mmCIF file of C-alpha atoms and ligand atoms in Angstrom:
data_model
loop_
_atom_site.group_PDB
_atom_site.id
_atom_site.type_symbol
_atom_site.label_atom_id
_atom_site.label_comp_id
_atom_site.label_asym_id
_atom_site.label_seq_id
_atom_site.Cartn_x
_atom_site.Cartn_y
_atom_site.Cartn_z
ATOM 1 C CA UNK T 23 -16.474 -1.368 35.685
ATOM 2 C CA UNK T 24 -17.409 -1.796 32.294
ATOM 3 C CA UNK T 25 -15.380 -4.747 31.179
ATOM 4 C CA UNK T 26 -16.409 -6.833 33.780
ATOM 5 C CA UNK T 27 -17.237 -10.388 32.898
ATOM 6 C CA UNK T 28 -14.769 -10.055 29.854
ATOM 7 C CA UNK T 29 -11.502 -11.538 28.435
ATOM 8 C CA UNK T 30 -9.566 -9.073 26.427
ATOM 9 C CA UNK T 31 -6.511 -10.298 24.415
ATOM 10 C CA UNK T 32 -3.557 -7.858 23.480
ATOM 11 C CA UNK T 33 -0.859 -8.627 21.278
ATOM 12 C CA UNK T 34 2.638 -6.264 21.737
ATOM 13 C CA UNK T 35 1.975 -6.000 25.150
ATOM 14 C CA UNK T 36 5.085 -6.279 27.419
ATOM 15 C CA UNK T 37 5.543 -2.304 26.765
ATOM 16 C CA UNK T 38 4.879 0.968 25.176
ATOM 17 C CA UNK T 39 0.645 1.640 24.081
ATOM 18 C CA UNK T 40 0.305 -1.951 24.267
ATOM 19 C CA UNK T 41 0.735 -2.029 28.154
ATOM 20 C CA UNK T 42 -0.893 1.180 29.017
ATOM 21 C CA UNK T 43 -4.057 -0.542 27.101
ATOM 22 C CA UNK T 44 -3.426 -3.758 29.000
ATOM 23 C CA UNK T 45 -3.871 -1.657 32.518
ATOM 24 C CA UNK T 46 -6.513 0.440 31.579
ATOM 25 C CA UNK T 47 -8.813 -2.869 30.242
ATOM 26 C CA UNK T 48 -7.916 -4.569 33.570
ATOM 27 C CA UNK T 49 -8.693 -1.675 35.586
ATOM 28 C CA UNK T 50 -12.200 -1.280 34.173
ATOM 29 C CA UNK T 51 -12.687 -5.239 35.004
ATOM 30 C CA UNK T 52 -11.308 -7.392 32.032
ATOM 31 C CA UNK T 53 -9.124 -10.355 31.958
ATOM 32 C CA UNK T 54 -6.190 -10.190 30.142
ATOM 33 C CA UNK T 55 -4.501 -12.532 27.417
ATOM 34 C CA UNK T 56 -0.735 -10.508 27.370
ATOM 35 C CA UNK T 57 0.603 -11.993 23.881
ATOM 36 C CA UNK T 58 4.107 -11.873 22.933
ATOM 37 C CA UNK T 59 6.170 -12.712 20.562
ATOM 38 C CA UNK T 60 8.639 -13.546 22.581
ATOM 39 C CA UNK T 61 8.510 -14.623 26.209
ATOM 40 C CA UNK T 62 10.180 -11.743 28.659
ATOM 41 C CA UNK T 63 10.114 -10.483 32.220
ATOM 42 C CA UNK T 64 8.232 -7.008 30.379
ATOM 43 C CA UNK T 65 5.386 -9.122 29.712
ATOM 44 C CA UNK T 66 5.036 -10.911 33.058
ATOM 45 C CA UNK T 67 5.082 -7.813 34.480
ATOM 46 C CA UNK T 68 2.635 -6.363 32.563
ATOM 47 C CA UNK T 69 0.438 -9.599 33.505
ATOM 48 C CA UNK T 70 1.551 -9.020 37.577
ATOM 49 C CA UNK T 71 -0.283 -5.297 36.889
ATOM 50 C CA UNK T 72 -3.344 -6.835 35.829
ATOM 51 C CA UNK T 73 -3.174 -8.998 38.858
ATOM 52 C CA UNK T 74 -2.275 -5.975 41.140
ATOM 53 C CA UNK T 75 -6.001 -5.063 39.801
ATOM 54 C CA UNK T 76 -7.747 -8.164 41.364
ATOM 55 C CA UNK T 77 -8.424 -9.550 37.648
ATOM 56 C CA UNK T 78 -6.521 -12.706 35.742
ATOM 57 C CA UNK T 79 -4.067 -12.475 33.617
ATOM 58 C CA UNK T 80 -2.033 -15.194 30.983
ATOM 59 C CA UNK T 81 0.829 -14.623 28.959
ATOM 60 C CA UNK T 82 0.774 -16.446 26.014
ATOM 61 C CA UNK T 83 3.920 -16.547 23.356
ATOM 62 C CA UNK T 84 3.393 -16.972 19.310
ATOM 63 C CA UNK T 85 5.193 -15.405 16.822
ATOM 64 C CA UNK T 86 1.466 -14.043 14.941
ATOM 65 C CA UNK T 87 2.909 -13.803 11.807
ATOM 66 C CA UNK T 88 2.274 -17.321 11.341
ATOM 67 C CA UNK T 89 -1.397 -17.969 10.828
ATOM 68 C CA UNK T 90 -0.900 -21.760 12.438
ATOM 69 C CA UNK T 91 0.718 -19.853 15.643
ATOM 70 C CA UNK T 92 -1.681 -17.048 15.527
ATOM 71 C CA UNK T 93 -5.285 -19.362 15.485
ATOM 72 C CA UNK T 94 -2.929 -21.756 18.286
ATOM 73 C CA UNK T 95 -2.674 -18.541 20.417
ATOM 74 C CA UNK T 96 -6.403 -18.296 20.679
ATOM 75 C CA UNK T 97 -6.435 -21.481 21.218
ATOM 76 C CA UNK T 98 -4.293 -21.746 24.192
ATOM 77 C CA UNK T 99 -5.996 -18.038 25.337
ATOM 78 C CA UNK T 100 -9.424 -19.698 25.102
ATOM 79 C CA UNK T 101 -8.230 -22.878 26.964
ATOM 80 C CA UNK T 102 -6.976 -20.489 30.044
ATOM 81 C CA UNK T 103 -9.785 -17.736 29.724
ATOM 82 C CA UNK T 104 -12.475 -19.715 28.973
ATOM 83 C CA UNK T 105 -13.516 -17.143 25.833
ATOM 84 C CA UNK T 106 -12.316 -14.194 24.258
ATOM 85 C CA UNK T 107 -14.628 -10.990 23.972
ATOM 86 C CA UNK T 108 -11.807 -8.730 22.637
ATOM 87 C CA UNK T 109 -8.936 -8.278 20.462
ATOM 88 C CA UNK T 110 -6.470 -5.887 20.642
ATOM 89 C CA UNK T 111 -4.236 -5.849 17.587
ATOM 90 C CA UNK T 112 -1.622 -3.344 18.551
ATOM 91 C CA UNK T 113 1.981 -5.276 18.444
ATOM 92 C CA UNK T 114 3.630 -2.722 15.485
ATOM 93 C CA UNK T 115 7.458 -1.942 14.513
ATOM 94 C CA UNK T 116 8.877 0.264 12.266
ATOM 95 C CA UNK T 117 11.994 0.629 10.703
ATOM 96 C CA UNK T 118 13.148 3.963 9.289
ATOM 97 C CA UNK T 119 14.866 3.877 5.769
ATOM 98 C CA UNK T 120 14.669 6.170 2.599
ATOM 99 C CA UNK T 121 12.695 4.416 0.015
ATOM 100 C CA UNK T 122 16.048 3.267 -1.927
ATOM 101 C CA UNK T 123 17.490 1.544 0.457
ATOM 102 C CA UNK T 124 14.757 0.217 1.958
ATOM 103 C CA UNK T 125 15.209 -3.881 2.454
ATOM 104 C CA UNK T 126 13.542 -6.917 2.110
ATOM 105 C CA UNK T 127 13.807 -8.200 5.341
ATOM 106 C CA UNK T 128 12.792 -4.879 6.813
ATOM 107 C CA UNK T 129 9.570 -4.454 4.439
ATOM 108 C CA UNK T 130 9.139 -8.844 5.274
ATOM 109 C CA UNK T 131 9.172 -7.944 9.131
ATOM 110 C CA UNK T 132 7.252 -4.607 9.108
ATOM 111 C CA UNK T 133 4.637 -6.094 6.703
ATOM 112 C CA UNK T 134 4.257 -9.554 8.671
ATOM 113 C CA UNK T 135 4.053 -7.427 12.012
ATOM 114 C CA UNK T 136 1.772 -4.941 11.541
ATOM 115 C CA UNK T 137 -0.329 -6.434 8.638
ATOM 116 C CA UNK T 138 -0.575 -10.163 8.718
ATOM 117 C CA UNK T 139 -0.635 -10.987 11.870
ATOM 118 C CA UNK T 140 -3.471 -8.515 12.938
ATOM 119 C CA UNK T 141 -5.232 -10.442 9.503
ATOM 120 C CA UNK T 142 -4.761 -13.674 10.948
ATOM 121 C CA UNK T 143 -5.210 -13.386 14.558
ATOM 122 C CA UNK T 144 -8.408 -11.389 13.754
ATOM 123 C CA UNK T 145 -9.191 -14.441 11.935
ATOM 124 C CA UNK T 146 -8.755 -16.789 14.661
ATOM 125 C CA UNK T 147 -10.335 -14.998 16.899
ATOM 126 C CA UNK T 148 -13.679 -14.383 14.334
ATOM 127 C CA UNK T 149 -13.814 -18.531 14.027
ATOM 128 C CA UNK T 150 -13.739 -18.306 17.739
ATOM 129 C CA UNK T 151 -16.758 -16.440 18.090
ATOM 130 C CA UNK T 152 -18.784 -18.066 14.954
ATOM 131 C CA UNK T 153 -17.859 -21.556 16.755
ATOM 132 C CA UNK T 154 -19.913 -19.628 20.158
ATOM 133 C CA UNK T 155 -22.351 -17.592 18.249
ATOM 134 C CA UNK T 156 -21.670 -14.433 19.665
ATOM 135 C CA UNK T 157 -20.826 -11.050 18.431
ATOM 136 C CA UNK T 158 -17.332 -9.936 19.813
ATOM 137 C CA UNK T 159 -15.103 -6.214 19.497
ATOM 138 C CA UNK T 160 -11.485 -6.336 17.418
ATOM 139 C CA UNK T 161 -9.405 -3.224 18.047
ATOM 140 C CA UNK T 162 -6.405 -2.465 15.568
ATOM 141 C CA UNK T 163 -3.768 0.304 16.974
ATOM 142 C CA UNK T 164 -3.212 1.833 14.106
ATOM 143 C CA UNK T 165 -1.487 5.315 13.332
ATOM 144 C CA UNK T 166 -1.666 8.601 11.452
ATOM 145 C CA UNK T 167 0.751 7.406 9.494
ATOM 146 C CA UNK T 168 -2.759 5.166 8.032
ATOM 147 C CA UNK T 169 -3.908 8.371 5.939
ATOM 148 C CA UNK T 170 -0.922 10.890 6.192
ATOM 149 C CA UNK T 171 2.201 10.175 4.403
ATOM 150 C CA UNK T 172 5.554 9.534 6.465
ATOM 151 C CA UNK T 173 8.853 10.018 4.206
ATOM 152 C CA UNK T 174 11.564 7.288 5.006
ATOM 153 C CA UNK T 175 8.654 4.779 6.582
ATOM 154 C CA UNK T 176 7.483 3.873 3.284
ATOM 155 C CA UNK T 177 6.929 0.579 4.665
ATOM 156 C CA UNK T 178 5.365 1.259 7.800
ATOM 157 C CA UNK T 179 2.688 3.244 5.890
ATOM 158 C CA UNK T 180 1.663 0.946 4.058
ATOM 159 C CA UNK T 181 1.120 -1.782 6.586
ATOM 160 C CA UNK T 182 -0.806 1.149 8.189
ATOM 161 C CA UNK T 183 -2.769 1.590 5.117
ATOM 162 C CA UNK T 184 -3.635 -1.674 4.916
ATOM 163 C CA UNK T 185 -4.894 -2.075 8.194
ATOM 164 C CA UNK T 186 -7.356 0.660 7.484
ATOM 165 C CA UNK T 187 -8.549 -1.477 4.590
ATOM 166 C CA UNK T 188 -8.569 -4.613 6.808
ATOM 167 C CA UNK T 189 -10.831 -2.252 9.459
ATOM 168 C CA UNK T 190 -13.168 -1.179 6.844
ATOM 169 C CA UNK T 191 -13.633 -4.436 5.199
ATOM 170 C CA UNK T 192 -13.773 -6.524 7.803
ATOM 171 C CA UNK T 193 -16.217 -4.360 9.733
ATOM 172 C CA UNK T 194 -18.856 -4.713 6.929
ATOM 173 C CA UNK T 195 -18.202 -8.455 6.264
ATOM 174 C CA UNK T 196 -18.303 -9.193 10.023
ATOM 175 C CA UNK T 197 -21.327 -7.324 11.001
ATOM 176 C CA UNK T 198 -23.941 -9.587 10.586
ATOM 177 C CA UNK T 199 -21.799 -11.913 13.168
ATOM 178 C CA UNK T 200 -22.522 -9.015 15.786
ATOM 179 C CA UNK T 201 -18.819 -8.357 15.577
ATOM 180 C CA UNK T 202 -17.528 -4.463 15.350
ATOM 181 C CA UNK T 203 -14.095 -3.485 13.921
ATOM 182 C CA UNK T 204 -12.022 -0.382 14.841
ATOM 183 C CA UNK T 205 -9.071 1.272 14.354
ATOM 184 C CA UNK T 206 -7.327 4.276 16.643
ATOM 185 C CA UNK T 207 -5.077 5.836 15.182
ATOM 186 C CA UNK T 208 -2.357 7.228 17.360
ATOM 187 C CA UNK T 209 -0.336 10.684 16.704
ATOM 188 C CA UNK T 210 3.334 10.809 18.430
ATOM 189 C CA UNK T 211 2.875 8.979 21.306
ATOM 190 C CA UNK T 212 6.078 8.463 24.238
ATOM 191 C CA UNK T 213 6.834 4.814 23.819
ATOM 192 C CA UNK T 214 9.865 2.039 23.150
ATOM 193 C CA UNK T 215 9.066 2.515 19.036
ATOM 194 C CA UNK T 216 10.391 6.434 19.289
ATOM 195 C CA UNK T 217 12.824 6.314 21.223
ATOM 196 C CA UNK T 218 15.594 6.952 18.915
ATOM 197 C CA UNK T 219 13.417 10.519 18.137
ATOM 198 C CA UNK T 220 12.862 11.392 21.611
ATOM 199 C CA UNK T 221 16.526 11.250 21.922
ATOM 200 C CA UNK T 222 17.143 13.716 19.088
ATOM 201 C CA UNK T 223 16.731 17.135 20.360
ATOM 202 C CA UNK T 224 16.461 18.542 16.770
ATOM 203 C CA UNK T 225 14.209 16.188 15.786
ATOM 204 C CA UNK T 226 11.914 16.141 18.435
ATOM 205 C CA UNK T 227 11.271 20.108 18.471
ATOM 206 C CA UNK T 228 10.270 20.236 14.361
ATOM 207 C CA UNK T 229 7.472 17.187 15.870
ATOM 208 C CA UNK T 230 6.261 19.191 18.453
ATOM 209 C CA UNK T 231 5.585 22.777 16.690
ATOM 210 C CA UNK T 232 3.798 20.058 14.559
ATOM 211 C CA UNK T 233 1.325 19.311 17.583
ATOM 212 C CA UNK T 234 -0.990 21.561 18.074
ATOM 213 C CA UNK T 235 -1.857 20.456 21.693
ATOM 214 C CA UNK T 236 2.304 21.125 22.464
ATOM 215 C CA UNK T 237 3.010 17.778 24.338
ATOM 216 C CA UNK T 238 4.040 14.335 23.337
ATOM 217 C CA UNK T 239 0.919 11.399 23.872
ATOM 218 C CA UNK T 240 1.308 8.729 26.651
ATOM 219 C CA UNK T 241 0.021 5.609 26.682
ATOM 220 C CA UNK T 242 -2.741 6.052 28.640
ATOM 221 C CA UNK T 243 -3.811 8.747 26.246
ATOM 222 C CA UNK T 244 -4.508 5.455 24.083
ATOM 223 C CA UNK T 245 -6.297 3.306 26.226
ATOM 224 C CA UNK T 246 -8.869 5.448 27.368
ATOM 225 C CA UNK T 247 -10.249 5.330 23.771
ATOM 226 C CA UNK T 248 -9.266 1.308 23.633
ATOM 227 C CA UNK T 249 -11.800 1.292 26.687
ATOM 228 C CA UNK T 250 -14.324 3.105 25.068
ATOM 229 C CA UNK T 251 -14.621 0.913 21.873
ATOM 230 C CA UNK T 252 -13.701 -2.213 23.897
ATOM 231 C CA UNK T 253 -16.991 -1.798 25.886
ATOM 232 C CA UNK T 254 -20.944 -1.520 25.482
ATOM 233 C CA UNK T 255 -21.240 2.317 24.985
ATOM 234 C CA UNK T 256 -19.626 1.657 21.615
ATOM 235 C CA UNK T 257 -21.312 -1.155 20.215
ATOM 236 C CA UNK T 258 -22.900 1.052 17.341
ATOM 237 C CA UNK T 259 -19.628 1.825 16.616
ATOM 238 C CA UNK T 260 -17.665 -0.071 13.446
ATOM 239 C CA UNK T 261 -15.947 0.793 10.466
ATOM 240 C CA UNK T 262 -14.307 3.683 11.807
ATOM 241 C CA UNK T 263 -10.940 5.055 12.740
ATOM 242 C CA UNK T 264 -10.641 7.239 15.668
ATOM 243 C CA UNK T 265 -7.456 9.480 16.334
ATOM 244 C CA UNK T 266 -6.049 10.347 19.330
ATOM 245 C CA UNK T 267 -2.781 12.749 17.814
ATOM 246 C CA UNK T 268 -3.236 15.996 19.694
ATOM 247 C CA UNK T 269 -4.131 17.672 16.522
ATOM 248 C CA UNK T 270 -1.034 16.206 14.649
ATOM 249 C CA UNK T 271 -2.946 14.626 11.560
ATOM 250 C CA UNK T 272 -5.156 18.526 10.502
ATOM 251 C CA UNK T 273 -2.426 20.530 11.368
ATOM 252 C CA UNK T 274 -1.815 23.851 8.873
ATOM 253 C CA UNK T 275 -1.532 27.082 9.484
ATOM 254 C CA UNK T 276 -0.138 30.593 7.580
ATOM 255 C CA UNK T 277 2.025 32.647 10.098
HETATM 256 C C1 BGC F 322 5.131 6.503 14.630
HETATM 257 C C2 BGC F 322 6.093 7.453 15.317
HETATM 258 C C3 BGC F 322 5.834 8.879 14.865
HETATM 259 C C4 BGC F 322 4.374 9.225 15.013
HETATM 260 C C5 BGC F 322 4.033 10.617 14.504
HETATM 261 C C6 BGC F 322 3.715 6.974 14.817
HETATM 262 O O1 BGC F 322 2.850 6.135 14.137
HETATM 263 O O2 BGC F 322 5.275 5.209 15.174
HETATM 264 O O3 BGC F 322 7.414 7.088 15.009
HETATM 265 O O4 BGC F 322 6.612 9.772 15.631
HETATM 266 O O5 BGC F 322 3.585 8.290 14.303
HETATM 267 O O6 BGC F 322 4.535 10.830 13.234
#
C-alpha cells in the first residue's frame, strides 16, 4: 500500500482516465477528493468505489476555471481530508474543428479546461502546502498531443502545450518547496472524450495501424503510472513527462 496515510485530489473524475486513476490511488491506500465540475451520480459513484476499497472519499463541485472556485475547492477538500498530499490535474475536453472555423467559445472552454484551471488549482493547492511546510506531488494528465501535432485540435494542442510548459516551470520553481511536478502523457486511450472515434470504423482502423502495440489504452493503463509518480519511489522524479501511448508518439516506419 503505498499511498497509505495520503489524500489524493482528482479533478475530471466521475469517468474516463480520471476514474480509473481515482481506483487505482484508492486501491494502493489513498483518500480521495473526486472534483467535479458539476455534481452527478458518475462522480458519487466513482467516490462509492473508493469506499468499496475501505478508504474515504468526498466529492467536491467547482467549476476550476475560476481561480476563487478552484483555491475554495481545496479549501473545502482540506476541511473534509484534513490535508492534501496530491493533485491530480486530469479534467480535459476537446473539441474537434479545422483551424478556420474554429470558435471562441470552443478555444474559451478548451483553454479554461485544460490550461487554467490545472494553473490555478495547482496554485491552491502549492499555498496549501507552503501554509504546512511540506513538500507535496502535482500530476497533470496530459497527452501526446503536448509535443506531436493534431490537425483539426488546434486548440486542444495548445492547452496541451502549455501544460508541458506549466510542468517544466513549475517543477523548477517549486522544488525547493519539496514539491515535484509531472506530466503523463497519454496516447489513444478508450474513454468518454473518443467516443465519437471509436464509433467510426474508418477512423478508428487508420489510429490503430498507427499503434504499434495494436490495441486501444484503458484507463487503468494510466493509473498505474499516476501511482508510480503519486508515491515515494518517484520522489526524484520532476520536470518530466512520461508517456504511456503504446508506441503512438515514435511511430515511423518504410514498408
Ligand atoms: C485525444 C484523443 C486522441 C489521442 C491520440 C488524445 O489526447 O484526446 O482524441 O485519439 O490523443 O491521438
Amino acid at each position: 500500500m503505498r499511498l497509505q496515510g495520503k489524500t489524493a485530489l482528482v479533478t475530471g473524475a466521475s469517468g474516463g482516465i480520471g476514474q480509473g486513476i481515482v481506483e487505482r490511488l484508492a486501491t494502493e491506500g489513498a483518500d480521495i477528493i473526486v472534483a467535479v465540475h458539476t455534481a452527478n451520480d458518475a462522480a458519487q459513484e466513482t467516490a462509492e468505489a473508493v469506499r468499496a476499497r475501505s478508504r474515504q472519499a468526498w466529492v467536491i463541485v467547482g467549476d476550476l476555471a475560476s481561480a476563487t472556485q478552484a483555491a475554495d475547492v481545496v479549501n473545502r477538500a482540506v476541511a473534509a481530508a484534513g490535508r492534501l498530499h496530491i493533485v491530480v490535474n486530469n479534467a480535459g475536453i476537446e473539441v474537434r474543428a479545422p483551424f478556420w472555423d474554429a470558435t471562441e467559445t470552443d478555444y474559451d472552454r478548451v483553454l479554461d479546461t485544460n490550461l487554467k484551471g490545472p494553473f490555478f488549482l495547482t496554485q491552491a493547492f502549492v499555498r496549501h502546502l507552503r501554509a504546512e511546510g511540506r513538500g507535496g506531488k502535482v500530476i497533470n494528465i496530459s497527452s501526446v498531443h503536448e509535443d506531436l501535432p493534431f490537425p483539426h485540435f488546434t486548440s486542444y494542442c495548445v492547452s496541451k502545450g502549455g501544460l508541458r510548459m506549466l510542468m517544466r516551470n513549475l517543477a523548477i520553481e517549486l522544488a525547493p518547496l519539496g514539491i515535484t511536478v509531472n506530466n503523463i502523457a497519454p496516447g489513444a486511450i478508450q474513454t468518454p472524450i473518443n467516443r465519437k472515434l471509436t464509433h467510426d470504423q474508418a477512423r478508428l482502423d487508420a489510429l490503430m495501424a498507427q499503434i504499434p502495440l495494436g490495441r486501444l489504452g484503458q484507463p487503468a493503463d494510466v493509473a498505474g503510472l499516476a501511482a508510480f509518480l503519486a508515491s515515494d519511489d518517484a520522489d526524484y522524479v520532476t520536470g518530466t513527462t512520461l508517456y504511456v501511448d503504446g508506441g503512438l508518439l515514435w511511430n515511423y516506419a518504410e514498408q
